[in-house]
Amino acid sequence: MKFLKQMISVALPKGRLGESVYKLFAEIGYDCPEILENSRKLIFENKENCVRYFWAKPSDVAIYVERGAADIGVAGLDILLEQEPDVFELLDLGLGKCRMAVAGKKGALSSTGKTLRVATKFPNIARNYYSEQSREIEIIKLNGSIELAPIVRLSEVIVDIVETGKTLKENDLEVLEEICDVSARLIANKASFRFKTRQIEDICDKMRHYVSANVKG
Amino acid sequence: MNIINSELRREERAIFVLRELYEQYGYKKYKMSKFEEYDLYLENKSFLPSQQVITFTDLNGKLMALKPDVTLSIAKNVPSSPKEPEKLYYNENVYRTPHGSNECREIMQVGLECLGDVDLYSQCEVIMLACKSLQKLSDDSLMVVSHMGFVSGLLESCCLPRALEEKILKCIGHKNSHEIVRLCGLAGVSSGMREALVALTTLYGTFEETLDKAEKLIKNEKMQNSLMQLRELSNVLSAEECSCMRLDFSVINDLTYYNGLIFQGFIDGVPTAILSGGRYDNLMEKLGKETQAIGFAVYIDQLEHCDVEDECFDTDVLLLYEPNADIAKLTAAVKMLTANGQRVRVQKTRSEKLRYKQLLKLGDGGLEILETND
């Protein structure tokens, strides 16, 4: 058994979500001022708090955590549903809220007589959703600008994240079906959770309190 | 056995050490063929950790598979009602597709199975051997123990539809209590049951800390019996053995095969479970055997990447010689160096790739030291 406090490494998703996630960590006592400085460094450490942060591409966070390069991390439910990583999902942070939805032109789902072409960045989620409905579909994997697909008739519908629905509306598209609500989750490596239980539970408990206090307030 | 500590790599050493351990407790080595008829895996697909199996047609036209798992083959081959227990261990390669990968890999496994009348002693022996295996592999190890009967008992008392039960079981495996709350809300599960499910999911700690908390969750006889088995286990095992064990119901496995204790082992520096096992009476029943069984496997290949820095040298001495050198002298020099217990590599030219402690050259006046890297 180790009684010394061990370093916890945290994978944060690059971008706006990651910045608010870092603020949350700082708020509960795991700050690391270095991270706010604009530098080319990749890893930021605060030895006093025993915490180490690094930025990762949002869709890679779960990989870093699953393989133990990071002990904990924050990833959107969209990524977790798509990749199904073997990690603990400890907390819903309630940040970065949006919806996973099927969108397309009005009435795009009504012609049920032919194969439905679905363009998406999330082939797994789309496949699972439609296999529950036993509908014959063809998945077209795209890497960005998904909304374009139904407009140029690459596909009938798209499966994508919808935040405000503004982009859809401007392009004459609409949400046809909702798949699930999405938000950021605190995830932990299964081995790290066992060896660094006290610290990870401490972070998790403090975050839970902070998040629930802020939702009520 | 002094070779164990010298030139062997960590994974090679582990195989020897574990073998010694299992033989000490009277387990017999079981050597098996690489192939198995594909039908066995088709019928027991969900027993396998990954669904993909490499298949081929043998010379008689039968569909065969490269073994993705050893336990099924052992279980299949025991007599349907054995008169005495089978205590076996194996060291085999299996072929699996790791999670999140598209390629099949050869995975080295050492494992142990106890088939027959699995009473309290046998059960404790297997758990104790699993604990000891971990300790042999690392100074810092942990074993997490769960009981499928306890988990399935609670799920049964919730009376949920099958599909939802599977979803909740998955959430328990991910310690995902927020999703359990959401699912229970949708299905109209009572708040008492919901809280019990959340408590089960988040429970984690030593037996001492957690058994009394688990007691409060008991809803039926099945859970009562399961907890009794966990208590018996913690009473029989020594304090030292218990100190590296944790109760954690997030360790789950397929209910159709596993029914009792299940466990996973972790060592510091390896990001996934290196040991995994449990009680699989349900599998035996499915295979039509009137016997009980418990066992575990150690994933030796996981040790490969856990050394932070391997600073070893490929050889102690790299000995250079000229094309016209006296070969008899060279042979004598090599003999002398190896007799001193040094590893010697002899070649004409220097090497860019080899890591050596000393670079020697055989000149006219005998051996000269050109370089030392110690």
mmCIF file with all atom_site columns, C-alpha atoms in Angstrom, chain B residues 311-318 342-343 354-359 369 371-374:
data_model
loop_
_atom_site.group_PDB
_atom_site.id
_atom_site.type_symbol
_atom_site.label_atom_id
_atom_site.label_alt_id
_atom_site.label_comp_id
_atom_site.label_asym_id
_atom_site.label_entity_id
_atom_site.label_seq_id
_atom_site.pdbx_PDB_ins_code
_atom_site.Cartn_x
_atom_site.Cartn_y
_atom_site.Cartn_z
_atom_site.occupancy
_atom_site.B_iso_or_equiv
_atom_site.pdbx_formal_charge
_atom_site.auth_seq_id
_atom_site.auth_comp_id
_atom_site.auth_asym_id
_atom_site.auth_atom_id
_atom_site.pdbx_PDB_model_num
ATOM 1  C CA . GLU B 1 311 ? 17.966 -0.236  -19.345 1.00 0.00 ? 311 GLU B CA 1
ATOM 2  C CA . CYS B 1 312 ? 19.294 -3.633  -20.104 1.00 0.00 ? 312 CYS B CA 1
ATOM 3  C CA . PHE B 1 313 ? 22.176 -4.198  -22.455 1.00 0.00 ? 313 PHE B CA 1
ATOM 4  C CA . ASP B 1 314 ? 21.985 -6.627  -25.316 1.00 0.00 ? 314 ASP B CA 1
ATOM 5  C CA . THR B 1 315 ? 25.381 -7.973  -24.358 1.00 0.00 ? 315 THR B CA 1
ATOM 6  C CA . ASP B 1 316 ? 28.074 -7.358  -21.768 1.00 0.00 ? 316 ASP B CA 1
ATOM 7  C CA . VAL B 1 317 ? 30.974 -7.408  -24.172 1.00 0.00 ? 317 VAL B CA 1
ATOM 8  C CA . LEU B 1 318 ? 31.143 -6.653  -27.853 1.00 0.00 ? 318 LEU B CA 1
ATOM 9  C CA . GLN B 1 342 ? 29.844 -12.382 -19.222 1.00 0.00 ? 342 GLN B CA 1
ATOM 10 C CA . ARG B 1 343 ? 27.749 -12.357 -22.359 1.00 0.00 ? 343 ARG B CA 1
ATOM 11 C CA . LEU B 1 354 ? 23.651 -3.185  -30.147 1.00 0.00 ? 354 LEU B CA 1
ATOM 12 C CA . ARG B 1 355 ? 23.711 -1.925  -26.575 1.00 0.00 ? 355 ARG B CA 1
ATOM 13 C CA . TYR B 1 356 ? 26.869 -3.186  -24.909 1.00 0.00 ? 356 TYR B CA 1
ATOM 14 C CA . LYS B 1 357 ? 28.613 -2.532  -21.620 1.00 0.00 ? 357 LYS B CA 1
ATOM 15 C CA . GLN B 1 358 ? 32.120 -2.848  -22.980 1.00 0.00 ? 358 GLN B CA 1
ATOM 16 C CA . LEU B 1 359 ? 33.701 -2.690  -26.388 1.00 0.00 ? 359 LEU B CA 1
ATOM 17 C CA . ILE B 1 369 ? 39.309 -1.947  -23.975 1.00 0.00 ? 369 ILE B CA 1
ATOM 18 C CA . GLU B 1 371 ? 34.869 1.798   -24.717 1.00 0.00 ? 371 GLU B CA 1
ATOM 19 C CA . THR B 1 372 ? 32.996 1.305   -21.439 1.00 0.00 ? 372 THR B CA 1
ATOM 20 C CA . ASN B 1 373 ? 29.306 2.172   -20.991 1.00 0.00 ? 373 ASN B CA 1
ATOM 21 C CA . ASP B 1 374 ? 28.568 1.022   -17.469 1.00 0.00 ? 374 ASP B CA 1
#
